[in-house]
Amino acid sequence: MIKTVFITVTALSMLLFPIAGAAGAATSSAIALSTSASASMTASATSGSLPKALDPVPRKGKFEQRHAENLKRLKKGPIDLLFLGDSITDRWSRFPKVWNASFDKWNPANFGVGGDRTQNVLWRITKGGELEGISPKVVVIMIGTNNTHSDSPADIVAGISRIVEVIQEKLPNTKILLHGVFPREARMKKG
């Protein structure tokens, strides 16, 4: 079972500095993998291949640069608040005044990479070392919107669920704040 908290960023301070009883009630919330995600993983297991959303894959170009920056941040010092995701997360870096005013007191790290999909985050946290040697109090995840044009909803849920499971395995004392997948418009077909 996945122990994930679904709340807004405004409650982030409560996760980092819990008030007696309130955070405990919130963190006791749990969700299970959806039936369709479990069915997708079962079907993949019998066919011998993982859905793309579950197969850890690195990317070239900007991905490599951001991954290297993330590894440098790991070595820099403590991380109490870790953001993982795609361009939605990555773009916080464009607003350093807002970022610093909102999160600086919690030793934050922004590990968002534009264009990332679930499989890219899975590579970063399972093979790329982005969770090694840290023990954040909270990990904020926003991922999946870039999968919507190539993966089924069940496979996207399975990919996100696997990310949560890996974080729980590697960082068992860390709380997880999981955001929903942002909607996307249908991609226009050329021709």
mmCIF file of N, CA and C in Angstrom, residues 52-60 63 67 84-86 111 113-128 130 143 146-147 159 163:
data_model
loop_
_atom_site.group_PDB
_atom_site.id
_atom_site.type_symbol
_atom_site.label_atom_id
_atom_site.label_comp_id
_atom_site.label_asym_id
_atom_site.label_seq_id
_atom_site.Cartn_x
_atom_site.Cartn_y
_atom_site.Cartn_z
ATOM 1 N N LYS A 52 6.129 1.644 -21.040
ATOM 2 C CA LYS A 52 7.164 2.676 -21.141
ATOM 3 C C LYS A 52 7.190 3.559 -19.897
ATOM 4 N N ALA A 53 6.047 3.853 -19.322
ATOM 5 C CA ALA A 53 5.968 4.737 -18.163
ATOM 6 C C ALA A 53 6.672 4.165 -16.934
ATOM 7 N N LEU A 54 6.949 2.856 -16.932
ATOM 8 C CA LEU A 54 7.602 2.187 -15.799
ATOM 9 C C LEU A 54 9.059 1.825 -16.068
ATOM 10 N N ASP A 55 9.540 2.034 -17.266
ATOM 11 C CA ASP A 55 10.887 1.617 -17.664
ATOM 12 C C ASP A 55 11.864 2.784 -17.504
ATOM 13 N N PRO A 56 12.760 2.748 -16.488
ATOM 14 C CA PRO A 56 13.673 3.871 -16.249
ATOM 15 C C PRO A 56 14.553 4.181 -17.468
ATOM 16 N N VAL A 57 14.452 5.415 -17.964
ATOM 17 C CA VAL A 57 15.183 5.814 -19.165
ATOM 18 C C VAL A 57 15.747 7.220 -18.987
ATOM 19 N N PRO A 58 17.062 7.413 -19.259
ATOM 20 C CA PRO A 58 17.614 8.774 -19.255
ATOM 21 C C PRO A 58 17.336 9.449 -20.595
ATOM 22 N N ARG A 59 17.577 10.759 -20.654
ATOM 23 C CA ARG A 59 17.433 11.507 -21.903
ATOM 24 C C ARG A 59 18.748 12.211 -22.202
ATOM 25 N N LYS A 60 18.864 12.735 -23.386
ATOM 26 C CA LYS A 60 20.053 13.491 -23.802
ATOM 27 C C LYS A 60 19.788 14.982 -23.669
ATOM 28 N N PHE A 63 18.446 17.345 -20.231
ATOM 29 C CA PHE A 63 18.275 16.364 -19.161
ATOM 30 C C PHE A 63 19.614 16.075 -18.491
ATOM 31 N N HIS A 67 20.504 16.951 -14.694
ATOM 32 C CA HIS A 67 20.856 15.826 -13.817
ATOM 33 C C HIS A 67 22.191 16.109 -13.129
ATOM 34 N N LEU A 84 10.536 17.061 -7.051
ATOM 35 C CA LEU A 84 10.819 16.190 -8.194
ATOM 36 C C LEU A 84 9.727 16.392 -9.229
ATOM 37 N N GLY A 85 10.110 16.499 -10.507
ATOM 38 C CA GLY A 85 9.080 16.622 -11.520
ATOM 39 C C GLY A 85 9.607 17.037 -12.866
ATOM 40 N N ASP A 86 8.721 17.655 -13.638
ATOM 41 C CA ASP A 86 9.008 18.054 -15.011
ATOM 42 C C ASP A 86 9.191 19.570 -15.088
ATOM 43 N N PHE A 111 14.624 19.507 -8.207
ATOM 44 C CA PHE A 111 15.082 18.491 -9.150
ATOM 45 C C PHE A 111 14.064 18.300 -10.276
ATOM 46 N N VAL A 113 12.960 18.669 -14.138
ATOM 47 C CA VAL A 113 13.633 18.684 -15.438
ATOM 48 C C VAL A 113 12.559 18.819 -16.521
ATOM 49 N N GLY A 114 12.647 19.905 -17.288
ATOM 50 C CA GLY A 114 11.676 20.131 -18.357
ATOM 51 C C GLY A 114 11.603 18.959 -19.313
ATOM 52 N N GLY A 115 10.386 18.541 -19.630
ATOM 53 C CA GLY A 115 10.162 17.450 -20.579
ATOM 54 C C GLY A 115 10.171 16.071 -19.960
ATOM 55 N N ASP A 116 10.479 15.974 -18.679
ATOM 56 C CA ASP A 116 10.548 14.655 -18.053
ATOM 57 C C ASP A 116 9.199 13.964 -18.035
ATOM 58 N N ARG A 117 9.287 12.648 -18.135
ATOM 59 C CA ARG A 117 8.138 11.774 -17.990
ATOM 60 C C ARG A 117 8.423 10.839 -16.814
ATOM 61 N N THR A 118 7.479 10.019 -16.461
ATOM 62 C CA THR A 118 7.664 9.155 -15.301
ATOM 63 C C THR A 118 8.919 8.305 -15.429
ATOM 64 N N GLN A 119 9.181 7.776 -16.614
ATOM 65 C CA GLN A 119 10.338 6.909 -16.805
ATOM 66 C C GLN A 119 11.658 7.650 -16.608
ATOM 67 N N ASN A 120 11.675 8.956 -16.890
ATOM 68 C CA ASN A 120 12.896 9.740 -16.695
ATOM 69 C C ASN A 120 13.146 9.994 -15.215
ATOM 70 N N VAL A 121 12.095 10.299 -14.454
ATOM 71 C CA VAL A 121 12.239 10.462 -13.004
ATOM 72 C C VAL A 121 12.648 9.128 -12.386
ATOM 73 N N LEU A 122 12.054 8.042 -12.853
ATOM 74 C CA LEU A 122 12.440 6.722 -12.336
ATOM 75 C C LEU A 122 13.925 6.455 -12.567
ATOM 76 N N TRP A 123 14.448 6.819 -13.725
ATOM 77 C CA TRP A 123 15.882 6.632 -13.974
ATOM 78 C C TRP A 123 16.700 7.474 -13.000
ATOM 79 N N ARG A 124 16.289 8.736 -12.822
ATOM 80 C CA ARG A 124 17.056 9.631 -11.949
ATOM 81 C C ARG A 124 17.112 9.129 -10.509
ATOM 82 N N ILE A 125 16.017 8.516 -10.020
ATOM 83 C CA ILE A 125 15.981 8.096 -8.612
ATOM 84 C C ILE A 125 16.406 6.643 -8.404
ATOM 85 N N THR A 126 16.456 5.825 -9.467
ATOM 86 C CA THR A 126 16.884 4.432 -9.297
ATOM 87 C C THR A 126 18.302 4.201 -9.809
ATOM 88 N N LYS A 127 18.694 4.866 -10.875
ATOM 89 C CA LYS A 127 20.005 4.628 -11.483
ATOM 90 C C LYS A 127 20.886 5.867 -11.496
ATOM 91 N N GLY A 128 20.291 7.043 -11.384
ATOM 92 C CA GLY A 128 21.033 8.291 -11.488
ATOM 93 C C GLY A 128 21.536 8.848 -10.170
ATOM 94 N N GLU A 130 19.929 10.373 -7.610
ATOM 95 C CA GLU A 130 19.385 11.637 -7.107
ATOM 96 C C GLU A 130 18.734 11.549 -5.731
ATOM 97 N N ILE A 143 4.472 14.973 -11.652
ATOM 98 C CA ILE A 143 4.957 14.301 -12.857
ATOM 99 C C ILE A 143 3.784 13.600 -13.531
ATOM 100 N N ASN A 146 3.562 14.907 -19.170
ATOM 101 C CA ASN A 146 4.261 14.649 -20.435
ATOM 102 C C ASN A 146 4.066 13.220 -20.931
ATOM 103 N N ASN A 147 3.516 12.357 -20.098
ATOM 104 C CA ASN A 147 3.201 10.982 -20.508
ATOM 105 C C ASN A 147 1.853 10.884 -21.219
ATOM 106 N N GLY A 159 3.349 4.305 -13.379
ATOM 107 C CA GLY A 159 4.643 4.987 -13.333
ATOM 108 C C GLY A 159 4.772 5.888 -12.116
ATOM 109 N N ILE A 163 7.254 5.552 -8.745
ATOM 110 C CA ILE A 163 8.092 6.640 -8.217
ATOM 111 C C ILE A 163 7.882 6.769 -6.711
#
